[in-house]
JSON list of C-alpha atoms and ligand atoms in Angstrom, two decimals:
[
{"chain": "A", "resi": 1, "resn": "MET", "atom": "CA", "xyz": [1.33, -2.63, -99.85]},
{"chain": "A", "resi": 2, "resn": "ARG", "atom": "CA", "xyz": [4.56, -4.33, -100.88]},
{"chain": "A", "resi": 3, "resn": "ILE", "atom": "CA", "xyz": [6.98, -2.64, -103.26]},
{"chain": "A", "resi": 4, "resn": "ARG", "atom": "CA", "xyz": [9.88, -4.65, -104.66]},
{"chain": "A", "resi": 5, "resn": "VAL", "atom": "CA", "xyz": [12.80, -2.29, -105.20]},
{"chain": "A", "resi": 6, "resn": "VAL", "atom": "CA", "xyz": [15.25, -3.89, -107.60]},
{"chain": "A", "resi": 7, "resn": "ASN", "atom": "CA", "xyz": [18.90, -2.85, -107.72]},
{"chain": "A", "resi": 8, "resn": "PRO", "atom": "CA", "xyz": [19.95, -4.23, -111.12]},
{"chain": "A", "resi": 9, "resn": "ASN", "atom": "CA", "xyz": [23.63, -4.33, -110.19]},
{"chain": "A", "resi": 10, "resn": "THR", "atom": "CA", "xyz": [25.08, -6.97, -107.86]},
{"chain": "A", "resi": 11, "resn": "SER", "atom": "CA", "xyz": [26.50, -4.62, -105.19]},
{"chain": "A", "resi": 12, "resn": "ALA", "atom": "CA", "xyz": [24.99, -5.52, -101.79]},
{"chain": "A", "resi": 13, "resn": "ALA", "atom": "CA", "xyz": [26.30, -2.30, -100.23]},
{"chain": "A", "resi": 14, "resn": "MET", "atom": "CA", "xyz": [24.51, -0.24, -102.87]},
{"chain": "A", "resi": 15, "resn": "THR", "atom": "CA", "xyz": [21.32, -2.26, -102.37]},
{"chain": "A", "resi": 16, "resn": "ALA", "atom": "CA", "xyz": [21.48, -1.40, -98.68]},
{"chain": "A", "resi": 17, "resn": "ARG", "atom": "CA", "xyz": [21.80, 2.33, -99.47]},
{"chain": "A", "resi": 18, "resn": "ILE", "atom": "CA", "xyz": [18.90, 2.08, -101.91]},
{"chain": "A", "resi": 19, "resn": "ALA", "atom": "CA", "xyz": [16.80, 0.21, -99.35]},
{"chain": "A", "resi": 20, "resn": "ALA", "atom": "CA", "xyz": [17.46, 2.92, -96.76]},
{"chain": "A", "resi": 21, "resn": "ALA", "atom": "CA", "xyz": [16.50, 5.68, -99.21]},
{"chain": "A", "resi": 22, "resn": "ALA", "atom": "CA", "xyz": [13.28, 3.86, -100.15]},
{"chain": "A", "resi": 23, "resn": "ALA", "atom": "CA", "xyz": [12.34, 3.10, -96.55]},
{"chain": "A", "resi": 24, "resn": "ALA", "atom": "CA", "xyz": [12.97, 6.73, -95.55]},
{"chain": "A", "resi": 25, "resn": "VAL", "atom": "CA", "xyz": [10.14, 7.96, -97.78]},
{"chain": "A", "resi": 26, "resn": "ALA", "atom": "CA", "xyz": [7.79, 4.96, -97.76]},
{"chain": "A", "resi": 27, "resn": "ALA", "atom": "CA", "xyz": [4.39, 5.41, -96.13]},
{"chain": "A", "resi": 28, "resn": "PRO", "atom": "CA", "xyz": [3.69, 3.53, -92.86]},
{"chain": "A", "resi": 29, "resn": "GLY", "atom": "CA", "xyz": [1.67, 0.88, -94.72]},
{"chain": "A", "resi": 30, "resn": "THR", "atom": "CA", "xyz": [4.33, 0.19, -97.34]},
{"chain": "A", "resi": 31, "resn": "LEU", "atom": "CA", "xyz": [6.76, -2.71, -97.07]},
{"chain": "A", "resi": 32, "resn": "VAL", "atom": "CA", "xyz": [9.95, -2.08, -99.08]},
{"chain": "A", "resi": 33, "resn": "ASP", "atom": "CA", "xyz": [11.47, -5.33, -100.35]},
{"chain": "A", "resi": 34, "resn": "ALA", "atom": "CA", "xyz": [14.90, -4.31, -101.66]},
{"chain": "A", "resi": 35, "resn": "VAL", "atom": "CA", "xyz": [16.78, -6.88, -103.71]},
{"chain": "A", "resi": 36, "resn": "HIS", "atom": "CA", "xyz": [19.52, -7.07, -106.34]},
{"chain": "A", "resi": 37, "resn": "SER", "atom": "CA", "xyz": [20.21, -9.28, -109.31]},
{"chain": "A", "resi": 38, "resn": "SER", "atom": "CA", "xyz": [21.87, -12.61, -108.59]},
{"chain": "A", "resi": 39, "resn": "PHE", "atom": "CA", "xyz": [24.04, -12.20, -111.70]},
{"chain": "A", "resi": 40, "resn": "GLY", "atom": "CA", "xyz": [25.53, -9.42, -113.85]},
{"chain": "A", "resi": 41, "resn": "ALA", "atom": "CA", "xyz": [27.72, -6.38, -113.26]},
{"chain": "A", "resi": 42, "resn": "PRO", "atom": "CA", "xyz": [28.61, -4.94, -109.82]},
{"chain": "A", "resi": 43, "resn": "SER", "atom": "CA", "xyz": [27.84, -1.53, -111.30]},
{"chain": "A", "resi": 44, "resn": "ILE", "atom": "CA", "xyz": [26.07, -0.45, -114.48]},
{"chain": "A", "resi": 45, "resn": "GLU", "atom": "CA", "xyz": [28.16, 2.09, -116.38]},
{"chain": "A", "resi": 46, "resn": "ASP", "atom": "CA", "xyz": [27.97, 1.21, -120.10]},
{"chain": "A", "resi": 47, "resn": "HIS", "atom": "CA", "xyz": [25.77, -0.47, -122.74]},
{"chain": "A", "resi": 48, "resn": "HIS", "atom": "CA", "xyz": [27.36, -3.88, -122.08]},
{"chain": "A", "resi": 49, "resn": "ASP", "atom": "CA", "xyz": [26.51, -3.74, -118.36]},
{"chain": "A", "resi": 50, "resn": "ASP", "atom": "CA", "xyz": [23.02, -2.57, -119.30]},
{"chain": "A", "resi": 51, "resn": "VAL", "atom": "CA", "xyz": [22.17, -5.77, -121.21]},
{"chain": "A", "resi": 52, "resn": "TRP", "atom": "CA", "xyz": [22.82, -7.97, -118.18]},
{"chain": "A", "resi": 53, "resn": "ALA", "atom": "CA", "xyz": [21.12, -5.46, -115.90]},
{"chain": "A", "resi": 54, "resn": "ALA", "atom": "CA", "xyz": [17.90, -5.80, -117.90]},
{"chain": "A", "resi": 55, "resn": "ALA", "atom": "CA", "xyz": [18.01, -9.61, -117.53]},
{"chain": "A", "resi": 56, "resn": "GLY", "atom": "CA", "xyz": [18.65, -9.23, -113.81]},
{"chain": "A", "resi": 57, "resn": "VAL", "atom": "CA", "xyz": [15.64, -6.94, -113.50]},
{"chain": "A", "resi": 58, "resn": "LEU", "atom": "CA", "xyz": [13.49, -9.58, -115.16]},
{"chain": "A", "resi": 59, "resn": "GLU", "atom": "CA", "xyz": [14.81, -12.20, -112.72]},
{"chain": "A", "resi": 60, "resn": "GLN", "atom": "CA", "xyz": [13.76, -10.13, -109.73]},
{"chain": "A", "resi": 61, "resn": "VAL", "atom": "CA", "xyz": [10.46, -8.90, -111.19]},
{"chain": "A", "resi": 62, "resn": "ARG", "atom": "CA", "xyz": [9.42, -12.46, -112.05]},
{"chain": "A", "resi": 63, "resn": "ARG", "atom": "CA", "xyz": [10.19, -13.50, -108.46]},
{"chain": "A", "resi": 64, "resn": "GLY", "atom": "CA", "xyz": [8.36, -10.47, -107.05]},
{"chain": "A", "resi": 65, "resn": "GLN", "atom": "CA", "xyz": [5.36, -11.15, -109.25]},
{"chain": "A", "resi": 66, "resn": "ALA", "atom": "CA", "xyz": [5.24, -14.74, -107.96]},
{"chain": "A", "resi": 67, "resn": "GLU", "atom": "CA", "xyz": [5.49, -13.48, -104.36]},
{"chain": "A", "resi": 68, "resn": "GLY", "atom": "CA", "xyz": [2.64, -11.00, -104.81]},
{"chain": "A", "resi": 69, "resn": "ALA", "atom": "CA", "xyz": [4.44, -7.65, -104.96]},
{"chain": "A", "resi": 70, "resn": "ASP", "atom": "CA", "xyz": [2.03, -4.79, -105.56]},
{"chain": "A", "resi": 71, "resn": "ALA", "atom": "CA", "xyz": [4.52, -2.65, -107.49]},
{"chain": "A", "resi": 72, "resn": "PHE", "atom": "CA", "xyz": [8.14, -2.55, -108.62]},
{"chain": "A", "resi": 73, "resn": "VAL", "atom": "CA", "xyz": [10.89, 0.06, -108.74]},
{"chain": "A", "resi": 74, "resn": "ILE", "atom": "CA", "xyz": [13.88, -0.33, -111.05]},
{"chain": "A", "resi": 75, "resn": "ALA", "atom": "CA", "xyz": [16.60, 1.38, -109.01]},
{"chain": "A", "resi": 76, "resn": "CYS", "atom": "CA", "xyz": [19.13, 2.17, -111.72]},
{"chain": "A", "resi": 77, "resn": "PHE", "atom": "CA", "xyz": [19.19, 5.42, -113.68]},
{"chain": "A", "resi": 78, "resn": "GLY", "atom": "CA", "xyz": [19.17, 3.67, -117.03]},
{"chain": "A", "resi": 79, "resn": "ASP", "atom": "CA", "xyz": [15.78, 2.09, -116.19]},
{"chain": "A", "resi": 80, "resn": "PRO", "atom": "CA", "xyz": [17.09, -1.25, -117.59]},
{"chain": "A", "resi": 81, "resn": "GLY", "atom": "CA", "xyz": [14.47, -3.80, -118.59]},
{"chain": "A", "resi": 82, "resn": "LEU", "atom": "CA", "xyz": [11.59, -1.41, -117.91]},
{"chain": "A", "resi": 83, "resn": "HIS", "atom": "CA", "xyz": [9.31, -2.38, -120.78]},
{"chain": "A", "resi": 84, "resn": "ALA", "atom": "CA", "xyz": [9.95, -6.14, -120.47]},
{"chain": "A", "resi": 85, "resn": "ALA", "atom": "CA", "xyz": [9.29, -5.90, -116.72]},
{"chain": "A", "resi": 86, "resn": "ARG", "atom": "CA", "xyz": [5.96, -4.23, -117.48]},
{"chain": "A", "resi": 87, "resn": "GLU", "atom": "CA", "xyz": [5.02, -7.22, -119.65]},
{"chain": "A", "resi": 88, "resn": "VAL", "atom": "CA", "xyz": [5.77, -9.56, -116.74]},
{"chain": "A", "resi": 89, "resn": "ALA", "atom": "CA", "xyz": [4.31, -7.54, -113.85]},
{"chain": "A", "resi": 90, "resn": "ASP", "atom": "CA", "xyz": [0.66, -6.89, -113.05]},
{"chain": "A", "resi": 91, "resn": "GLY", "atom": "CA", "xyz": [1.38, -3.93, -110.78]},
{"chain": "A", "resi": 92, "resn": "PRO", "atom": "CA", "xyz": [3.07, -0.66, -111.76]},
{"chain": "A", "resi": 93, "resn": "VAL", "atom": "CA", "xyz": [6.78, -0.80, -112.69]},
{"chain": "A", "resi": 94, "resn": "ILE", "atom": "CA", "xyz": [8.53, 2.53, -112.16]},
{"chain": "A", "resi": 95, "resn": "GLY", "atom": "CA", "xyz": [12.04, 3.35, -113.36]},
{"chain": "A", "resi": 96, "resn": "ILE", "atom": "CA", "xyz": [13.92, 5.88, -111.23]},
{"chain": "A", "resi": 97, "resn": "ALA", "atom": "CA", "xyz": [14.89, 8.00, -114.24]},
{"chain": "A", "resi": 98, "resn": "GLU", "atom": "CA", "xyz": [11.35, 8.28, -115.55]},
{"chain": "A", "resi": 99, "resn": "ALA", "atom": "CA", "xyz": [10.05, 8.99, -112.04]},
{"chain": "A", "resi": 100, "resn": "ALA", "atom": "CA", "xyz": [12.65, 11.70, -111.43]},
{"chain": "A", "resi": 101, "resn": "PHE", "atom": "CA", "xyz": [11.97, 13.35, -114.81]},
{"chain": "A", "resi": 102, "resn": "HIS", "atom": "CA", "xyz": [8.25, 13.52, -114.02]},
{"chain": "A", "resi": 103, "resn": "ALA", "atom": "CA", "xyz": [8.84, 14.93, -110.53]},
{"chain": "A", "resi": 104, "resn": "ALA", "atom": "CA", "xyz": [11.33, 17.55, -111.75]},
{"chain": "A", "resi": 105, "resn": "SER", "atom": "CA", "xyz": [9.04, 18.64, -114.57]},
{"chain": "A", "resi": 106, "resn": "LEU", "atom": "CA", "xyz": [6.33, 19.50, -112.00]},
{"chain": "A", "resi": 107, "resn": "LEU", "atom": "CA", "xyz": [8.72, 21.70, -109.98]},
{"chain": "A", "resi": 108, "resn": "ALA", "atom": "CA", "xyz": [10.60, 23.71, -112.61]},
{"chain": "A", "resi": 109, "resn": "THR", "atom": "CA", "xyz": [10.27, 24.67, -116.28]},
{"chain": "A", "resi": 110, "resn": "GLY", "atom": "CA", "xyz": [13.63, 23.01, -116.87]},
{"chain": "A", "resi": 111, "resn": "PHE", "atom": "CA", "xyz": [15.87, 20.59, -115.05]},
{"chain": "A", "resi": 112, "resn": "SER", "atom": "CA", "xyz": [19.45, 19.34, -115.29]},
{"chain": "A", "resi": 113, "resn": "VAL", "atom": "CA", "xyz": [20.74, 15.82, -114.70]},
{"chain": "A", "resi": 114, "resn": "VAL", "atom": "CA", "xyz": [23.98, 15.23, -112.78]},
{"chain": "A", "resi": 115, "resn": "THR", "atom": "CA", "xyz": [25.25, 11.68, -113.17]},
{"chain": "A", "resi": 116, "resn": "THR", "atom": "CA", "xyz": [28.35, 9.50, -112.77]},
{"chain": "A", "resi": 117, "resn": "LEU", "atom": "CA", "xyz": [30.66, 8.63, -115.69]},
{"chain": "A", "resi": 118, "resn": "THR", "atom": "CA", "xyz": [30.37, 10.98, -118.66]},
{"chain": "A", "resi": 119, "resn": "ARG", "atom": "CA", "xyz": [30.06, 7.97, -120.97]},
{"chain": "A", "resi": 120, "resn": "THR", "atom": "CA", "xyz": [26.69, 7.12, -119.36]},
{"chain": "A", "resi": 121, "resn": "CYS", "atom": "CA", "xyz": [25.22, 10.53, -120.25]},
{"chain": "A", "resi": 122, "resn": "VAL", "atom": "CA", "xyz": [24.05, 9.15, -123.60]},
{"chain": "A", "resi": 123, "resn": "ILE", "atom": "CA", "xyz": [21.88, 6.59, -121.76]},
{"chain": "A", "resi": 124, "resn": "ALA", "atom": "CA", "xyz": [20.07, 9.41, -119.97]},
{"chain": "A", "resi": 125, "resn": "ASP", "atom": "CA", "xyz": [19.90, 11.29, -123.29]},
{"chain": "A", "resi": 126, "resn": "HIS", "atom": "CA", "xyz": [18.08, 8.36, -124.87]},
{"chain": "A", "resi": 127, "resn": "LEU", "atom": "CA", "xyz": [15.63, 8.13, -121.96]},
{"chain": "A", "resi": 128, "resn": "VAL", "atom": "CA", "xyz": [14.83, 11.86, -122.12]},
{"chain": "A", "resi": 129, "resn": "LEU", "atom": "CA", "xyz": [13.82, 11.40, -125.76]},
{"chain": "A", "resi": 130, "resn": "GLN", "atom": "CA", "xyz": [12.05, 8.08, -125.21]},
{"chain": "A", "resi": 131, "resn": "TYR", "atom": "CA", "xyz": [9.94, 9.52, -122.37]},
{"chain": "A", "resi": 132, "resn": "GLY", "atom": "CA", "xyz": [9.26, 12.84, -124.12]},
{"chain": "A", "resi": 133, "resn": "PHE", "atom": "CA", "xyz": [11.12, 15.22, -121.79]},
{"chain": "A", "resi": 134, "resn": "GLU", "atom": "CA", "xyz": [13.31, 16.89, -124.41]},
{"chain": "A", "resi": 135, "resn": "ARG", "atom": "CA", "xyz": [11.60, 20.27, -123.77]},
{"chain": "A", "resi": 136, "resn": "LYS", "atom": "CA", "xyz": [12.17, 19.98, -120.01]},
{"chain": "A", "resi": 137, "resn": "CYS", "atom": "CA", "xyz": [15.66, 18.49, -119.66]},
{"chain": "A", "resi": 138, "resn": "ARG", "atom": "CA", "xyz": [18.13, 21.29, -120.34]},
{"chain": "A", "resi": 139, "resn": "GLY", "atom": "CA", "xyz": [21.36, 19.40, -119.79]},
{"chain": "A", "resi": 140, "resn": "ILE", "atom": "CA", "xyz": [22.95, 16.12, -118.71]},
{"chain": "A", "resi": 141, "resn": "HIS", "atom": "CA", "xyz": [26.32, 16.37, -116.91]},
{"chain": "A", "resi": 142, "resn": "GLY", "atom": "CA", "xyz": [28.80, 13.68, -115.93]},
{"chain": "A", "resi": 143, "resn": "THR", "atom": "CA", "xyz": [31.05, 13.96, -112.85]},
{"chain": "A", "resi": 144, "resn": "ASP", "atom": "CA", "xyz": [33.28, 11.04, -113.86]},
{"chain": "A", "resi": 145, "resn": "ILE", "atom": "CA", "xyz": [32.74, 9.48, -110.46]},
{"chain": "A", "resi": 146, "resn": "ALA", "atom": "CA", "xyz": [32.47, 5.70, -110.78]},
{"chain": "A", "resi": 147, "resn": "VAL", "atom": "CA", "xyz": [29.22, 4.30, -109.37]},
{"chain": "A", "resi": 148, "resn": "LEU", "atom": "CA", "xyz": [30.95, 2.24, -106.66]},
{"chain": "A", "resi": 149, "resn": "ASP", "atom": "CA", "xyz": [33.13, 5.21, -105.65]},
{"chain": "A", "resi": 150, "resn": "LEU", "atom": "CA", "xyz": [30.09, 7.16, -104.46]},
{"chain": "A", "resi": 151, "resn": "ASP", "atom": "CA", "xyz": [30.82, 7.52, -100.77]},
{"chain": "A", "resi": 152, "resn": "GLY", "atom": "CA", "xyz": [27.87, 9.27, -99.12]},
{"chain": "A", "resi": 153, "resn": "ALA", "atom": "CA", "xyz": [27.05, 12.81, -98.02]},
{"chain": "A", "resi": 154, "resn": "ASP", "atom": "CA", "xyz": [30.24, 13.22, -95.98]},
{"chain": "A", "resi": 155, "resn": "GLY", "atom": "CA", "xyz": [32.59, 11.96, -98.65]},
{"chain": "A", "resi": 156, "resn": "THR", "atom": "CA", "xyz": [34.79, 13.64, -101.24]},
{"chain": "A", "resi": 157, "resn": "CYS", "atom": "CA", "xyz": [32.29, 12.92, -104.02]},
{"chain": "A", "resi": 158, "resn": "PHE", "atom": "CA", "xyz": [29.77, 15.30, -102.48]},
{"chain": "A", "resi": 159, "resn": "GLU", "atom": "CA", "xyz": [31.74, 18.45, -103.31]},
{"chain": "A", "resi": 160, "resn": "THR", "atom": "CA", "xyz": [32.29, 17.28, -106.89]},
{"chain": "A", "resi": 161, "resn": "ILE", "atom": "CA", "xyz": [28.58, 16.62, -107.38]},
{"chain": "A", "resi": 162, "resn": "LEU", "atom": "CA", "xyz": [27.69, 19.92, -105.70]},
{"chain": "A", "resi": 163, "resn": "GLY", "atom": "CA", "xyz": [30.05, 21.86, -107.98]},
{"chain": "A", "resi": 164, "resn": "THR", "atom": "CA", "xyz": [28.77, 20.14, -111.11]},
{"chain": "A", "resi": 165, "resn": "ALA", "atom": "CA", "xyz": [25.17, 20.83, -110.07]},
{"chain": "A", "resi": 166, "resn": "ARG", "atom": "CA", "xyz": [25.93, 24.52, -109.48]},
{"chain": "A", "resi": 167, "resn": "GLU", "atom": "CA", "xyz": [27.52, 24.84, -112.93]},
{"chain": "A", "resi": 168, "resn": "ALA", "atom": "CA", "xyz": [24.60, 22.96, -114.52]},
{"chain": "A", "resi": 169, "resn": "LEU", "atom": "CA", "xyz": [21.99, 25.25, -112.96]},
{"chain": "A", "resi": 170, "resn": "ALA", "atom": "CA", "xyz": [23.80, 28.32, -114.26]},
{"chain": "A", "resi": 171, "resn": "ARG", "atom": "CA", "xyz": [24.76, 27.00, -117.69]},
{"chain": "A", "resi": 172, "resn": "ASP", "atom": "CA", "xyz": [21.40, 25.33, -118.41]},
{"chain": "A", "resi": 173, "resn": "ARG", "atom": "CA", "xyz": [19.24, 28.03, -116.75]},
{"chain": "A", "resi": 174, "resn": "SER", "atom": "CA", "xyz": [17.45, 25.13, -115.07]},
{"chain": "A", "resi": 175, "resn": "GLY", "atom": "CA", "xyz": [15.51, 25.24, -111.83]},
{"chain": "A", "resi": 176, "resn": "ALA", "atom": "CA", "xyz": [15.95, 21.72, -110.50]},
{"chain": "A", "resi": 177, "resn": "ILE", "atom": "CA", "xyz": [18.53, 18.93, -110.35]},
{"chain": "A", "resi": 178, "resn": "VAL", "atom": "CA", "xyz": [17.90, 15.25, -111.05]},
{"chain": "A", "resi": 179, "resn": "LEU", "atom": "CA", "xyz": [20.44, 12.88, -109.48]},
{"chain": "A", "resi": 180, "resn": "GLY", "atom": "CA", "xyz": [21.54, 10.47, -112.19]},
{"chain": "A", "resi": 181, "resn": "CYS", "atom": "CA", "xyz": [22.39, 7.46, -110.03]},
{"chain": "A", "resi": 182, "resn": "ALA", "atom": "CA", "xyz": [20.56, 5.39, -107.43]},
{"chain": "A", "resi": 183, "resn": "GLY", "atom": "CA", "xyz": [23.78, 5.55, -105.40]},
{"chain": "A", "resi": 184, "resn": "MET", "atom": "CA", "xyz": [23.37, 9.31, -104.96]},
{"chain": "A", "resi": 185, "resn": "ALA", "atom": "CA", "xyz": [20.08, 8.96, -103.05]},
{"chain": "A", "resi": 186, "resn": "ASP", "atom": "CA", "xyz": [21.64, 9.70, -99.67]},
{"chain": "A", "resi": 187, "resn": "LEU", "atom": "CA", "xyz": [23.15, 12.97, -100.95]},
{"chain": "A", "resi": 188, "resn": "CYS", "atom": "CA", "xyz": [19.78, 14.44, -101.93]},
{"chain": "A", "resi": 189, "resn": "GLY", "atom": "CA", "xyz": [18.85, 16.32, -98.75]},
{"chain": "A", "resi": 190, "resn": "GLU", "atom": "CA", "xyz": [22.24, 17.99, -98.24]},
{"chain": "A", "resi": 191, "resn": "LEU", "atom": "CA", "xyz": [22.51, 18.92, -101.92]},
{"chain": "A", "resi": 192, "resn": "GLN", "atom": "CA", "xyz": [19.04, 20.48, -101.87]},
{"chain": "A", "resi": 193, "resn": "GLN", "atom": "CA", "xyz": [19.97, 22.50, -98.79]},
{"chain": "A", "resi": 194, "resn": "ARG", "atom": "CA", "xyz": [23.23, 23.74, -100.30]},
{"chain": "A", "resi": 195, "resn": "LEU", "atom": "CA", "xyz": [21.84, 24.47, -103.79]},
{"chain": "A", "resi": 196, "resn": "GLY", "atom": "CA", "xyz": [18.54, 26.06, -102.77]},
{"chain": "A", "resi": 197, "resn": "VAL", "atom": "CA", "xyz": [16.62, 24.33, -105.58]},
{"chain": "A", "resi": 198, "resn": "PRO", "atom": "CA", "xyz": [14.65, 21.07, -105.74]},
{"chain": "A", "resi": 199, "resn": "VAL", "atom": "CA", "xyz": [17.01, 18.06, -105.97]},
{"chain": "A", "resi": 200, "resn": "ILE", "atom": "CA", "xyz": [15.23, 14.87, -107.02]},
{"chain": "A", "resi": 201, "resn": "ASP", "atom": "CA", "xyz": [16.41, 11.39, -106.11]},
{"chain": "A", "resi": 202, "resn": "GLY", "atom": "CA", "xyz": [14.76, 8.90, -108.42]},
{"chain": "A", "resi": 203, "resn": "VAL", "atom": "CA", "xyz": [14.53, 6.16, -105.77]},
{"chain": "A", "resi": 204, "resn": "GLY", "atom": "CA", "xyz": [12.30, 8.26, -103.54]},
{"chain": "A", "resi": 205, "resn": "ALA", "atom": "CA", "xyz": [10.31, 9.64, -106.46]},
{"chain": "A", "resi": 206, "resn": "ALA", "atom": "CA", "xyz": [9.69, 6.14, -107.83]},
{"chain": "A", "resi": 207, "resn": "VAL", "atom": "CA", "xyz": [8.58, 4.74, -104.46]},
{"chain": "A", "resi": 208, "resn": "LYS", "atom": "CA", "xyz": [6.05, 7.56, -103.97]},
{"chain": "A", "resi": 209, "resn": "LEU", "atom": "CA", "xyz": [4.77, 7.26, -107.55]},
{"chain": "A", "resi": 210, "resn": "ALA", "atom": "CA", "xyz": [4.33, 3.52, -107.08]},
{"chain": "A", "resi": 211, "resn": "GLU", "atom": "CA", "xyz": [2.44, 4.11, -103.82]},
{"chain": "A", "resi": 212, "resn": "ALA", "atom": "CA", "xyz": [0.21, 6.67, -105.56]},
{"chain": "A", "resi": 213, "resn": "LEU", "atom": "CA", "xyz": [-0.66, 4.40, -108.48]},
{"chain": "A", "resi": 214, "resn": "VAL", "atom": "CA", "xyz": [-1.37, 1.37, -106.27]},
{"chain": "A", "resi": 215, "resn": "GLY", "atom": "CA", "xyz": [-3.38, 3.58, -103.95]},
{"chain": "A", "resi": 216, "resn": "LEU", "atom": "CA", "xyz": [-5.49, 4.66, -106.93]},
{"chain": "A", "resi": 217, "resn": "GLY", "atom": "CA", "xyz": [-6.11, 1.03, -107.78]},
{"chain": "A", "resi": 218, "resn": "LEU", "atom": "CA", "xyz": [-4.08, 1.33, -111.00]},
{"chain": "A", "resi": 219, "resn": "ARG", "atom": "CA", "xyz": [-2.01, -1.47, -112.56]},
{"chain": "A", "resi": 220, "resn": "THR", "atom": "CA", "xyz": [0.07, -1.88, -115.72]},
{"chain": "A", "resi": 221, "resn": "SER", "atom": "CA", "xyz": [-2.13, -2.07, -118.82]},
{"chain": "A", "resi": 222, "resn": "LYS", "atom": "CA", "xyz": [-2.28, -5.56, -120.34]},
{"chain": "A", "resi": 223, "resn": "SER", "atom": "CA", "xyz": [-3.81, -4.27, -123.56]},
{"chain": "A", "resi": 224, "resn": "GLY", "atom": "CA", "xyz": [-1.26, -4.07, -126.39]},
{"chain": "A", "resi": 225, "resn": "ASP", "atom": "CA", "xyz": [2.50, -4.19, -125.92]},
{"chain": "A", "resi": 226, "resn": "TYR", "atom": "CA", "xyz": [2.48, -4.67, -122.15]},
{"chain": "A", "resi": 227, "resn": "ALA", "atom": "CA", "xyz": [0.43, -7.89, -122.48]},
{"chain": "A", "resi": 228, "resn": "PRO", "atom": "CA", "xyz": [2.26, -10.93, -121.03]},
{"chain": "A", "resi": 229, "resn": "PRO", "atom": "CA", "xyz": [5.25, -12.14, -123.12]},
{"chain": "A", "resi": 230, "resn": "LEU", "atom": "CA", "xyz": [4.40, -14.54, -125.95]},
{"chain": "A", "resi": 231, "resn": "ALA", "atom": "CA", "xyz": [4.85, -18.19, -124.97]},
{"chain": "A", "resi": 232, "resn": "LYS", "atom": "CA", "xyz": [7.89, -19.75, -126.68]},
{"chain": "A", "resi": 233, "resn": "THR", "atom": "CA", "xyz": [10.87, -21.95, -125.81]},
{"chain": "A", "resi": 234, "resn": "TYR", "atom": "CA", "xyz": [14.18, -20.12, -125.45]},
{"chain": "A", "resi": 235, "resn": "ALA", "atom": "CA", "xyz": [17.44, -21.94, -126.19]},
{"chain": "A", "resi": 236, "resn": "GLY", "atom": "CA", "xyz": [20.65, -22.32, -124.19]},
{"chain": "A", "resi": 237, "resn": "LEU", "atom": "CA", "xyz": [21.36, -20.04, -121.24]},
{"chain": "A", "resi": 238, "resn": "ALA", "atom": "CA", "xyz": [17.93, -18.42, -121.55]},
{"chain": "A", "resi": 239, "resn": "GLN", "atom": "CA", "xyz": [15.97, -21.67, -121.62]},
{"chain": "A", "resi": 240, "resn": "PRO", "atom": "CA", "xyz": [14.78, -21.44, -117.97]},
{"chain": "A", "resi": 241, "resn": "TRP", "atom": "CA", "xyz": [13.41, -18.00, -118.78]},
{"chain": "A", "resi": 242, "resn": "SER", "atom": "CA", "xyz": [11.06, -19.19, -121.51]},
{"chain": "A", "resi": 243, "resn": "PRO", "atom": "CA", "xyz": [7.79, -17.26, -121.13]},
{"chain": "B", "resi": 1, "resn": "5HY", "atom": "C1", "xyz": [22.72, 3.35, -111.28]},
{"chain": "B", "resi": 1, "resn": "5HY", "atom": "N1", "xyz": [24.43, 2.53, -112.54]},
{"chain": "B", "resi": 1, "resn": "5HY", "atom": "O1", "xyz": [21.80, 4.08, -110.86]},
{"chain": "B", "resi": 1, "resn": "5HY", "atom": "C2", "xyz": [23.44, 3.61, -112.56]},
{"chain": "B", "resi": 1, "resn": "5HY", "atom": "C3", "xyz": [23.99, 4.99, -112.64]},
{"chain": "B", "resi": 1, "resn": "5HY", "atom": "C4", "xyz": [24.72, 5.22, -113.92]},
{"chain": "B", "resi": 1, "resn": "5HY", "atom": "O2", "xyz": [24.89, 0.71, -111.20]},
{"chain": "B", "resi": 1, "resn": "5HY", "atom": "N2", "xyz": [23.20, 2.23, -110.76]},
{"chain": "B", "resi": 1, "resn": "5HY", "atom": "C5", "xyz": [24.23, 1.74, -111.47]},
{"chain": "B", "resi": 1, "resn": "5HY", "atom": "O3", "xyz": [25.90, 5.60, -113.84]},
{"chain": "B", "resi": 1, "resn": "5HY", "atom": "O4", "xyz": [24.12, 5.02, -114.98]}
]
């Protein structure tokens, strides 16, 4: 099967890290097609970035749909454009936040989220409520590390994230950690070893969920609000995107 993993920011280096994290967990029969938006922000860290990220997701999902992708992963913790992408795609579309919340909720009675800038915590807050995990998510904690400053498991960011996760586990009485950024994927194994609790990277969780759904012969429902977008002519910049 072919899974299109979409990095909604325009950072090629981050796309490469995401691609490596996805390929590391993909089954032998899965082809990971990792791409990023051709326009928009180099990192997604506020509501303004998020608007363009959603449009970039649609760009890449439309292309993937035309090229026959079996499923899609939105590799950004805000799950930008998720519902619109599900209107466009036939296969499953999995956001890394939603995937990580589901995985964590199967491993502990409560989980904590450790993310990047504190100002993005509200985006995760909104997703917890939207997806119905308010009884499972016990806290969302920023590290104030900028997305593009994440420097891998041997970098200075690691100790900051580790310390924040330790405090979160104690303060929230949670049993698992969800990593709140696609750029943290490569820290997951070392963090899990040091913390002694499940640490969930949404990229890996989303790839495995996508594989499971495709393997079960399941696709996005086209009954109701995930039916294809209504045909109409958009004006101006959006005109080429008319459904
Ligand atoms: C992400 N931003 O996963 C989010 C993380 C965040 O560019 N990729 C980004 O801080 O919301």
